Short mmCIF file of C-alpha atoms in Angstrom, two decimals:
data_model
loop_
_atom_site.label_atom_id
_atom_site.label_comp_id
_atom_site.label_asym_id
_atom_site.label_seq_id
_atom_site.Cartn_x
_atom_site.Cartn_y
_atom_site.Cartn_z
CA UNK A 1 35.21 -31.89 -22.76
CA UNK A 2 36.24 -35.57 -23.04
CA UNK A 3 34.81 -37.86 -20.31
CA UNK A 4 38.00 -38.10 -18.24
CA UNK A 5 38.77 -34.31 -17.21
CA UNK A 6 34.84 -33.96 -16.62
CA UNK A 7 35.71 -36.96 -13.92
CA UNK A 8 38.73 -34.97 -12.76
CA UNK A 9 37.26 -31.91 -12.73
CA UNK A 10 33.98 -33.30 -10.56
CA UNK A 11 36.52 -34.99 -8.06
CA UNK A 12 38.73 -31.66 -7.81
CA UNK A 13 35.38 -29.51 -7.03
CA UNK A 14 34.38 -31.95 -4.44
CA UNK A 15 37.75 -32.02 -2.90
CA UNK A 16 37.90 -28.33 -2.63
CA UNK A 17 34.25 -28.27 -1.74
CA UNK A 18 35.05 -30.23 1.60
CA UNK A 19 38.16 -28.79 2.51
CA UNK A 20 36.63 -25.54 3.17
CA UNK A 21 33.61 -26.75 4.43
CA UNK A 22 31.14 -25.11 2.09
CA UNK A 23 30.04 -25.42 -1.76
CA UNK A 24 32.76 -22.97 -3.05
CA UNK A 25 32.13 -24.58 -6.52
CA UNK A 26 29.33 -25.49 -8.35
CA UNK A 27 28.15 -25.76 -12.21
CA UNK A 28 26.64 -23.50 -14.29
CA UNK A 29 23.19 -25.78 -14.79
CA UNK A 30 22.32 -25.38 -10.74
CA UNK A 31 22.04 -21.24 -11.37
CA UNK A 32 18.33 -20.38 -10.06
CA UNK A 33 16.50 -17.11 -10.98
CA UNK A 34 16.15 -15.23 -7.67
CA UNK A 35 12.99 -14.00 -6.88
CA UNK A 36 11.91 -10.41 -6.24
CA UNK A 37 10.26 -8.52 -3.98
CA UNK A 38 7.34 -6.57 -5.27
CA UNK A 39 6.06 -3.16 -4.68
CA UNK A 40 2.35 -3.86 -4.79
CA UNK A 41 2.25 -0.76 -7.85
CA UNK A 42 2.21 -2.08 -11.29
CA UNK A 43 3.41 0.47 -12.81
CA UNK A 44 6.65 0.10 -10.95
CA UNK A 45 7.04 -3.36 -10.96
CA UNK A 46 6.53 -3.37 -14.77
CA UNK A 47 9.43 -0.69 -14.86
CA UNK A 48 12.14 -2.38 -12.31
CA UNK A 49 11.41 -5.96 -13.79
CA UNK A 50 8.72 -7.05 -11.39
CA UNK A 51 10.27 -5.60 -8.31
CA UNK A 52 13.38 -5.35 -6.17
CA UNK A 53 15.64 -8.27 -6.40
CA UNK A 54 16.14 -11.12 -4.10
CA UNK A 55 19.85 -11.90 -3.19
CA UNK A 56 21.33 -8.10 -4.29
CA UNK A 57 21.54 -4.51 -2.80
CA UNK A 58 19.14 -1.69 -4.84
CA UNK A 59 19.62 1.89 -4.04
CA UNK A 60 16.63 4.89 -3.80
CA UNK A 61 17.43 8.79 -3.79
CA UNK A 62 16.14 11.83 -4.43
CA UNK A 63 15.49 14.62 -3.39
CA UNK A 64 12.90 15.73 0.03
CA UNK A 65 9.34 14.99 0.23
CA UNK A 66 9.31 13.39 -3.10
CA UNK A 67 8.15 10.04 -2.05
CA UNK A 68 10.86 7.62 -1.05
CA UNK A 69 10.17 6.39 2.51
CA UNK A 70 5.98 6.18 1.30
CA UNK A 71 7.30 3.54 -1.11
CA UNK A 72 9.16 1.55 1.00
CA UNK A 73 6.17 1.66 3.50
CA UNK A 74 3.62 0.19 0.39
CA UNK A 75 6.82 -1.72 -0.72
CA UNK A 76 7.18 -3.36 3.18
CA UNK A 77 2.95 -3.47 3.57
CA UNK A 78 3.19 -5.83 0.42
CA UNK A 79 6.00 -8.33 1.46
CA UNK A 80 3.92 -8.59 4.38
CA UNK A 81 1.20 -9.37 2.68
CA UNK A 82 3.15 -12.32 0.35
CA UNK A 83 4.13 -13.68 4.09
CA UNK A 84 7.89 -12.11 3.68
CA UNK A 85 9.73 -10.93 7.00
CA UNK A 86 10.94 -7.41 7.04
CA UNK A 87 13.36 -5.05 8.87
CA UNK A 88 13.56 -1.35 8.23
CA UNK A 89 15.86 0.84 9.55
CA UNK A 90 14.85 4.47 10.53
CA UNK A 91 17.92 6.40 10.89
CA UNK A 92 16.25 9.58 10.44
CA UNK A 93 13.19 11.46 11.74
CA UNK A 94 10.89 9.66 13.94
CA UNK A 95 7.90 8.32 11.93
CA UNK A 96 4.32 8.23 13.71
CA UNK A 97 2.92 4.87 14.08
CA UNK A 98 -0.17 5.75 12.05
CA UNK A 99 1.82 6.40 9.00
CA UNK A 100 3.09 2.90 8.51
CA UNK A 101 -0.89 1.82 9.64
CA UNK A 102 -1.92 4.07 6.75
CA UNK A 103 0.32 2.36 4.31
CA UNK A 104 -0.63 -1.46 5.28
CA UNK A 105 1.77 -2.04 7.69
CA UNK A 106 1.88 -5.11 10.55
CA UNK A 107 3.50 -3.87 13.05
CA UNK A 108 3.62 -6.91 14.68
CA UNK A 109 5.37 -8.32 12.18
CA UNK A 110 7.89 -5.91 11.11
CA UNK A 111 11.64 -5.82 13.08
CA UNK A 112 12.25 -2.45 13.48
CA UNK A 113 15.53 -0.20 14.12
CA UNK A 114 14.84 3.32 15.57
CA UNK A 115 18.13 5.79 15.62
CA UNK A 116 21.42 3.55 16.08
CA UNK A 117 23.55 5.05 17.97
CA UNK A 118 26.19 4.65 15.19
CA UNK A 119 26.25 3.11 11.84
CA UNK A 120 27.82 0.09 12.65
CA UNK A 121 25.03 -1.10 15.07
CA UNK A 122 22.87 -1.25 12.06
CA UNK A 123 25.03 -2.63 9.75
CA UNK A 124 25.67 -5.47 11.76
CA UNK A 125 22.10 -6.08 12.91
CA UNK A 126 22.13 -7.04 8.50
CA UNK A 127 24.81 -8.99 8.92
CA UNK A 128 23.12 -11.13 11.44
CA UNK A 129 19.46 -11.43 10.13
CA UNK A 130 21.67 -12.09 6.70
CA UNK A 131 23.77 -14.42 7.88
CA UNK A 132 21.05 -16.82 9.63
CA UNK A 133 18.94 -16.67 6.76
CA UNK A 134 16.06 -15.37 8.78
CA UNK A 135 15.41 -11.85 6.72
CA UNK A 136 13.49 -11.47 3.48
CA UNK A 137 13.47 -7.34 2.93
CA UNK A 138 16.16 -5.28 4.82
CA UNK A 139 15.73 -1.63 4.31
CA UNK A 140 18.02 1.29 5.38
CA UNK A 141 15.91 4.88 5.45
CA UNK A 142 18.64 6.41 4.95
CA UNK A 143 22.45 6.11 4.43
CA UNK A 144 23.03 9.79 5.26
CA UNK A 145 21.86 9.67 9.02
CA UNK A 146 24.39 6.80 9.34
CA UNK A 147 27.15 7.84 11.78
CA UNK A 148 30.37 5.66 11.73
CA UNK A 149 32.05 5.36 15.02
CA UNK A 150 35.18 6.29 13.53
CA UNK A 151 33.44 9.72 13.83
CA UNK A 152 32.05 9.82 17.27
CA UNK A 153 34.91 8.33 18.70
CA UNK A 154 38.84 8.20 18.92
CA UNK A 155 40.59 5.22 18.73
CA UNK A 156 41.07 5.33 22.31
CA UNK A 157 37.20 5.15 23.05
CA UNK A 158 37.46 9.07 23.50
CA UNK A 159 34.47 11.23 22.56
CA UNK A 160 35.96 13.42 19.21
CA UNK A 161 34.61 16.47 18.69
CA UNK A 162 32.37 18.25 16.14
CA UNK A 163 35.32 20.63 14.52
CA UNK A 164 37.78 17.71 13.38
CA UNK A 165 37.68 16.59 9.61
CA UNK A 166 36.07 13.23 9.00
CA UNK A 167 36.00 13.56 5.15
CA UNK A 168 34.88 10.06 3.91
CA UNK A 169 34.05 8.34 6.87
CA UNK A 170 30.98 7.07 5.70
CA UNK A 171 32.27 5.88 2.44
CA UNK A 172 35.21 3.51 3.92
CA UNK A 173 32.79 2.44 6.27
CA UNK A 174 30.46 1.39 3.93
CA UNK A 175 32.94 0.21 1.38
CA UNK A 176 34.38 -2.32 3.47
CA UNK A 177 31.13 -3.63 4.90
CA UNK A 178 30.01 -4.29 1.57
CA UNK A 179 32.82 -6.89 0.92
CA UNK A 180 32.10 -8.35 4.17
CA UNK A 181 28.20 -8.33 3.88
CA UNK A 182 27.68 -9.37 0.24
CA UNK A 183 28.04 -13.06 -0.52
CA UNK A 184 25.24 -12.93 3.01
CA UNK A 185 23.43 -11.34 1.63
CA UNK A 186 22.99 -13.80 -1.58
CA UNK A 187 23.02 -16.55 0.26
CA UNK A 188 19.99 -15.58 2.69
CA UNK A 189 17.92 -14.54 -0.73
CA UNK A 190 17.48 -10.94 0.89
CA UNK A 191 16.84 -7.88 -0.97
CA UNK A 192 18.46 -4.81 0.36
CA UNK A 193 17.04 -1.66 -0.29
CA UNK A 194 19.58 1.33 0.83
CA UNK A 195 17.78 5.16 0.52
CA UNK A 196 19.49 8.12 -0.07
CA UNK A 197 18.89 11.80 -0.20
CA UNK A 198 19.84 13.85 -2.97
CA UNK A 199 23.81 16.21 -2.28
CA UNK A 200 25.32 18.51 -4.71
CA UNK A 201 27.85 17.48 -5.95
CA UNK A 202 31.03 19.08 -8.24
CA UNK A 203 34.02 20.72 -8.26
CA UNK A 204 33.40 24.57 -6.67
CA UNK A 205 30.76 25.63 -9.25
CA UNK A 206 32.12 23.71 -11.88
CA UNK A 207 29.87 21.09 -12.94
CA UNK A 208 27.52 21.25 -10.31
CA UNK A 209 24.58 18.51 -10.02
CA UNK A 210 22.79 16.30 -7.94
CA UNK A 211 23.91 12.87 -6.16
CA UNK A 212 24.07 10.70 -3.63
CA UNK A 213 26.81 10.78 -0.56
CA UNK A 214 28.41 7.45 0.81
CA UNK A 215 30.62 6.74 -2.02
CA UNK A 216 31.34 4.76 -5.35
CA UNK A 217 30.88 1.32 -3.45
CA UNK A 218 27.24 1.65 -3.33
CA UNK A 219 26.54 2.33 -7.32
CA UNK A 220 29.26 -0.26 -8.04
CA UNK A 221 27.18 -2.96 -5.34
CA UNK A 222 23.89 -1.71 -6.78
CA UNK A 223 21.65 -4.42 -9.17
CA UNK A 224 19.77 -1.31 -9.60
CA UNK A 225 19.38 2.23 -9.11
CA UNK A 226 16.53 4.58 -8.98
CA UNK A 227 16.11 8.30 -8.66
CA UNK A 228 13.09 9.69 -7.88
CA UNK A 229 11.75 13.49 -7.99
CA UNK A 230 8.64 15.62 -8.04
CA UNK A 231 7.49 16.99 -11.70
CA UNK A 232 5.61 19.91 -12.67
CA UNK A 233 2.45 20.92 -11.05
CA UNK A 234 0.83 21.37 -14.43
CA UNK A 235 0.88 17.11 -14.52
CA UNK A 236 -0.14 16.64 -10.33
CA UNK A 237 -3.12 14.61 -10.02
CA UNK A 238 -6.63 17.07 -9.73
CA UNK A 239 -10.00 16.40 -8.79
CA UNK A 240 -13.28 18.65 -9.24
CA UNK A 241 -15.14 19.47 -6.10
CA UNK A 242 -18.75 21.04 -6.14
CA UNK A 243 -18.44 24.07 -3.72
CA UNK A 244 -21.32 26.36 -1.80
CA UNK A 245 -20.83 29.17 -0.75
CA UNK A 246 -22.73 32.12 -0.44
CA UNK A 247 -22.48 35.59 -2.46
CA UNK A 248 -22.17 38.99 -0.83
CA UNK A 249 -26.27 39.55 -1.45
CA UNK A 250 -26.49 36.88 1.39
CA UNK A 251 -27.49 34.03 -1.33
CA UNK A 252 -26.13 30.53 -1.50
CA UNK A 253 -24.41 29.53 -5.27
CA UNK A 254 -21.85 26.62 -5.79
CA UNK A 255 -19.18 26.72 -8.55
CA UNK A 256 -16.76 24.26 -9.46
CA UNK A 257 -13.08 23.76 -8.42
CA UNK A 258 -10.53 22.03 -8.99
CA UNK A 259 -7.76 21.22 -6.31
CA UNK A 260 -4.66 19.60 -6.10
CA UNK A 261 -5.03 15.98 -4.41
CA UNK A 262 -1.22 15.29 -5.00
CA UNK A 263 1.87 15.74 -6.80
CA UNK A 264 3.53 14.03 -10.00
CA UNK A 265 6.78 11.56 -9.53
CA UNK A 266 9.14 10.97 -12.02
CA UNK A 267 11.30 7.83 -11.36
CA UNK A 268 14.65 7.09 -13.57
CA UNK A 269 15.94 4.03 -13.89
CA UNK A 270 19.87 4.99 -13.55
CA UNK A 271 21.20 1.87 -13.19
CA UNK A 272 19.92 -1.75 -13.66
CA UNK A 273 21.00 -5.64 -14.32
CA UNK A 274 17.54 -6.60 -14.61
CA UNK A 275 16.26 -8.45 -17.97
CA UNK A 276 12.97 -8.01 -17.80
CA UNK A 277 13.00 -3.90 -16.90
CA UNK A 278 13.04 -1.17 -18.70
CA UNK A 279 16.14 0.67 -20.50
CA UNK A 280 18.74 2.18 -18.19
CA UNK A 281 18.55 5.98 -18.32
CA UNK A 282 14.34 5.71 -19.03
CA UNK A 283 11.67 7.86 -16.67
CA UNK A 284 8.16 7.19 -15.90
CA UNK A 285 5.42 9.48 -14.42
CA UNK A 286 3.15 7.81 -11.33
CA UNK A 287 0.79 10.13 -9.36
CA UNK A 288 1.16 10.31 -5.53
CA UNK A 289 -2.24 10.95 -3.82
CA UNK A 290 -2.16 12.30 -0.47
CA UNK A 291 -5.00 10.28 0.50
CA UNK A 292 -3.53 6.80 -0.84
CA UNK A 293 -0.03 6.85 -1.76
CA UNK A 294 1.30 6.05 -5.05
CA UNK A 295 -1.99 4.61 -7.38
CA UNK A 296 -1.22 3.31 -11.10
CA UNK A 297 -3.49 5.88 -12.08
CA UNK A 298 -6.15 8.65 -11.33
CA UNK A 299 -9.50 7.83 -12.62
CA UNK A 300 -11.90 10.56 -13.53
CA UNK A 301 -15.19 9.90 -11.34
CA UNK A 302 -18.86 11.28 -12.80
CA UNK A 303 -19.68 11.25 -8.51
CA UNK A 304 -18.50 15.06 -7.59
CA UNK A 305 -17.63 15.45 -4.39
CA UNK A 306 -19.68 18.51 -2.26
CA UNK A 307 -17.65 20.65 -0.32
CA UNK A 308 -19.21 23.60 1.51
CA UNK A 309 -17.11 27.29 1.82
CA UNK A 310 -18.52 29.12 4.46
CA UNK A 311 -16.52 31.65 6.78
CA UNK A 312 -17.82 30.70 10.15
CA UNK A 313 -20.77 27.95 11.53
CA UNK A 314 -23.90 30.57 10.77
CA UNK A 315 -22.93 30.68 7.16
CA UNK A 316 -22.29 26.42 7.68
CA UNK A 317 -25.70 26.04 8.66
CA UNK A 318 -27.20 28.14 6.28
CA UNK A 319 -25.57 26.06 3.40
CA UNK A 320 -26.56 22.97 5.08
CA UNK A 321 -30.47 23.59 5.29
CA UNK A 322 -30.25 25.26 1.94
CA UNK A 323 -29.10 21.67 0.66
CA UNK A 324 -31.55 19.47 2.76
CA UNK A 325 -34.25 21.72 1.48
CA UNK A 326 -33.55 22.00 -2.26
CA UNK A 327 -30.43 20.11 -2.98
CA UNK A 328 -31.14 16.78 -1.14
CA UNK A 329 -28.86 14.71 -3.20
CA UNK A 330 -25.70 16.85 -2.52
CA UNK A 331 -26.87 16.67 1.09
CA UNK A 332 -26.90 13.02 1.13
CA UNK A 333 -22.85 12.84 -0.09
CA UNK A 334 -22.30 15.26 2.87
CA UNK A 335 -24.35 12.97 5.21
CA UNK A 336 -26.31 15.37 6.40
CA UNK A 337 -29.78 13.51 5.46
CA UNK A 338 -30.26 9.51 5.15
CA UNK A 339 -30.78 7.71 1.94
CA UNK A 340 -34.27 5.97 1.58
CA UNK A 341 -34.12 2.46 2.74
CA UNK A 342 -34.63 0.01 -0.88
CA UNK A 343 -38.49 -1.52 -0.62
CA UNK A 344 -38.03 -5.46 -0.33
CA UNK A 345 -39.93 -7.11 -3.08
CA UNK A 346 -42.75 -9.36 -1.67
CA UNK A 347 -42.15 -13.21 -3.04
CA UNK A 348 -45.45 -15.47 -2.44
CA UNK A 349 -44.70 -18.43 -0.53
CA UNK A 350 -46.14 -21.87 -1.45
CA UNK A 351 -46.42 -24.37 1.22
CA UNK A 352 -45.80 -27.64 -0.85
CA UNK A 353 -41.96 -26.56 -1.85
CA UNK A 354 -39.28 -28.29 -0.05
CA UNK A 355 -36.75 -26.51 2.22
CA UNK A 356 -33.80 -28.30 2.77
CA UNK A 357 -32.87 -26.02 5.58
CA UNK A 358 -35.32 -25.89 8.70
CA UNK A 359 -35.07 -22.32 9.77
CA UNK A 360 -35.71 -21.24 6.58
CA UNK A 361 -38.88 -24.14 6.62
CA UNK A 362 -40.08 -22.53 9.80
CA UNK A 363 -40.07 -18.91 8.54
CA UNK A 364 -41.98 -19.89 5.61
CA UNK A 365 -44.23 -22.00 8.20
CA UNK A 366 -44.85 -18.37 10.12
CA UNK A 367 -45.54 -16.75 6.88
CA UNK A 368 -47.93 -19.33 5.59
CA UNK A 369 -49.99 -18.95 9.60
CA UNK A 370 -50.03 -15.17 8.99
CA UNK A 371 -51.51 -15.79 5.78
CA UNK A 372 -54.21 -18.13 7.11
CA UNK A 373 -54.68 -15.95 10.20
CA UNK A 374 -55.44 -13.07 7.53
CA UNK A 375 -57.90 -15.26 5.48
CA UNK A 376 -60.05 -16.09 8.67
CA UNK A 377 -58.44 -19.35 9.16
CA UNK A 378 -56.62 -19.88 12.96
CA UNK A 379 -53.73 -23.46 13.35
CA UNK A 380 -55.16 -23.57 17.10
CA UNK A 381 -57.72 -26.24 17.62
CA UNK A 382 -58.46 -24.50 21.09
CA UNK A 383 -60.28 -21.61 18.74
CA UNK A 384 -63.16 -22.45 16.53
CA UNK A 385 -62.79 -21.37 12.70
CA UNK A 386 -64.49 -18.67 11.98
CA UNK A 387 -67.82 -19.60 9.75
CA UNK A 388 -68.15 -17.27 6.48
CA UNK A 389 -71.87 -16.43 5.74
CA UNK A 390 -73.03 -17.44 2.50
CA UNK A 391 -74.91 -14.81 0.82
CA UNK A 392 -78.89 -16.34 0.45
CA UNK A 393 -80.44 -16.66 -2.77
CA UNK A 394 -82.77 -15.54 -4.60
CA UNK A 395 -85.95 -16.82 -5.60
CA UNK A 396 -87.48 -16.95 -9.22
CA UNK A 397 -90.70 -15.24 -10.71
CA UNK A 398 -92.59 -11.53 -9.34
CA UNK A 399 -91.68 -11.23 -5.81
CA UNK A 400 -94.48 -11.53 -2.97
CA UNK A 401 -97.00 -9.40 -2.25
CA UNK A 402 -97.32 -8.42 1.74
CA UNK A 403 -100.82 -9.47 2.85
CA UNK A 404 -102.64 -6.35 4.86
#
């Protein structure tokens, strides 16, 4: 491009540019990589590109109970953590305030939505927080508990009834707040995260599968796309446990167990514009522990845990003195006796080193009186010392003979 259309081009941008007020134009050198928002798992990240992106909607389903809302709970605990301000969106069963505690999460700093009354109410809450630029992670838990008002109402503000047909409500809805909604959402840097649960889907029982309801417009505004669902119970995490118990002959025994501490997760990457993840249409396996979420991995411990199997509290305290009596160190995992207090090695004290810090110079001072005190030897002048008797000696040659 020859020097004089660059200059005309440059003075046509910035004429256009201040006619409507904003920077409509710009060149292809100012593009910034957007940032992402991680999950605080590894394994994840490493699959999705390093995490959810910054400035683009991402979409979650599956199925029930496979995981979904406990990884936008670890997902929202993190962002906290990286000083990020969230809003989540529960448009579906009430969640107890010790489950987001048990994932991580500040309360106090998390903006949070409880059942809109319809689904415009929360769509236009993003708007806002988009719009002023004052939102980092927006989540919506889920699509399918959104109501449109187009559904509750008329268009005269009367209250519509449960038997009339509102096939695709929720799609046009959502398809035309998407075109309003998007270039705020790039512009405020926020990553949308929209769940979904898992419909079937198909023509009758002609090709009949899984999906997710709410229409085209969300896999065609997706940057990426996840599914999630449970795997087989042959590959759910396990961990061996010592049990007692005692035999029908009235004797305690242990054997050991194994039970199930979780369930296996299989996440597919359907859809993604991300460089750095993995290939569209590839699955990884993460365990879920009911204890701790989703962990990278399980690691095998040579510690055993002790449970005790008894059928009611004289069989429990049976067990229990049988350990404290002959199995102390499985009673010490249960509690049930105290570990030995470590011995504190004795270090001898010399009065001529230099302490730079004076309590630490007056212990050593009370150390070094309780060592004189010990040797016969008092610091108060009030007290005499105490004299130590020499032992006499002896003379040389035949000893004395007694005169009668």
């Amino acid at each position: 491009m020859d020097n004089e259309r660059r200059k005309k081009l440059n003075d046509t941008l910035k004429k256009f540019n201040k006619k409507q007020k904003c920077e409509i134009f710009t060149m292809g050198n100012e593009i910034k990589t957007l940032d992402v928002i991680s999950t605080g798992i590894s394994v994840i990240d490493d699959f999705i590109g390093g995490g959810f992106k910054c400035g683009a909607h991402s979409g979650i389903w599956g199925v029930y109970s496979v995981g979904k809302t406990a990884l936008m709970l670890m997902t929202i605990a993190n962002a906290q953590r990286n000083g990020k301000l969230v809003c989540y969106v529960n448009t579906e069963k009430p969640i107890d305030r010790e489950r987001f505690l048990f994932f991580g999460v500040n309360l106090d700093e998390l903006v949070y939505i409880e059942a809109p009354h319809n689904a415009e109410h929360a769509l236009e809450a993003m708007r806002t927080l988009c719009k002023d630029k004052v939102i980092d992670l927006f989540i919506v838990d889920s699509t399918d508990g959104l109501s449109p008002k187009s559904v509750q109402e008329t268009s005269k503000g009367q209250e519509r009834g449960l038997d009339k047909n509102n096939v695709a409500s929720l799609p046009k809805t959502l398809s035309n707040f998407y075109n309003v909604v998007n270039s705020f959402v790039f512009k405020a840097k926020a990553s949308v995260l929209w769940i979904g649960q898992a419909r079937t889907k198909g023509i009758g029982s002609f090709f009949v599968h899984l999906g997710r309801s709410g229409g085209n417009a969300q896999d065609f505004y997706s940057y990426m796309t996840l599914a999630m669902r449970r795997g087989q119970n042959s590959d759910a995490p396990v961990q061996k446990f010592k049990e007692y118990f005692i035999d029908p002959d009235g004797k305690v025994r242990f054997a050991t167990v194994k039970e199930t501490i979780g369930f296996d997760v299989v996440i597919k990457l359907e859809k993604s514009n991300a460089s750095k993840s993995a290939k569209e249409k590839s699955e990884i396996h993460i365990p879920y522990l009911y204890s701790d979420g989703f962990v990278n991995k399980v690691v095998d411990s040579d510690d055993v845990p002790v449970k005790i199997d008894a059928k009611n509290d004289e069989e429990k305290e049976i067990i229990k003195q049988f350990l404290i009596e002959k199995k102390p160190e499985d009673a010490q995992k249960l509690g049930l006796i105290e570990t030995e207090p470590e011995e504190c090695p004795i270090v001898e004290l010399d009065k001529d080193s230099t302490i730079k810090n004076p309590k630490q110079q007056e212990d050593i001072n009370d150390e070094l009186d309780v060592k004189n005190i010990v040797k016969g030897v008092t610091l108060d002048s009030t007290v005499p010392p105490v004299k130590e008797e020499k032992p006499k000696k002896k003379g040389r040659g035949r000893p004395k003979k007694d005169k009668k």
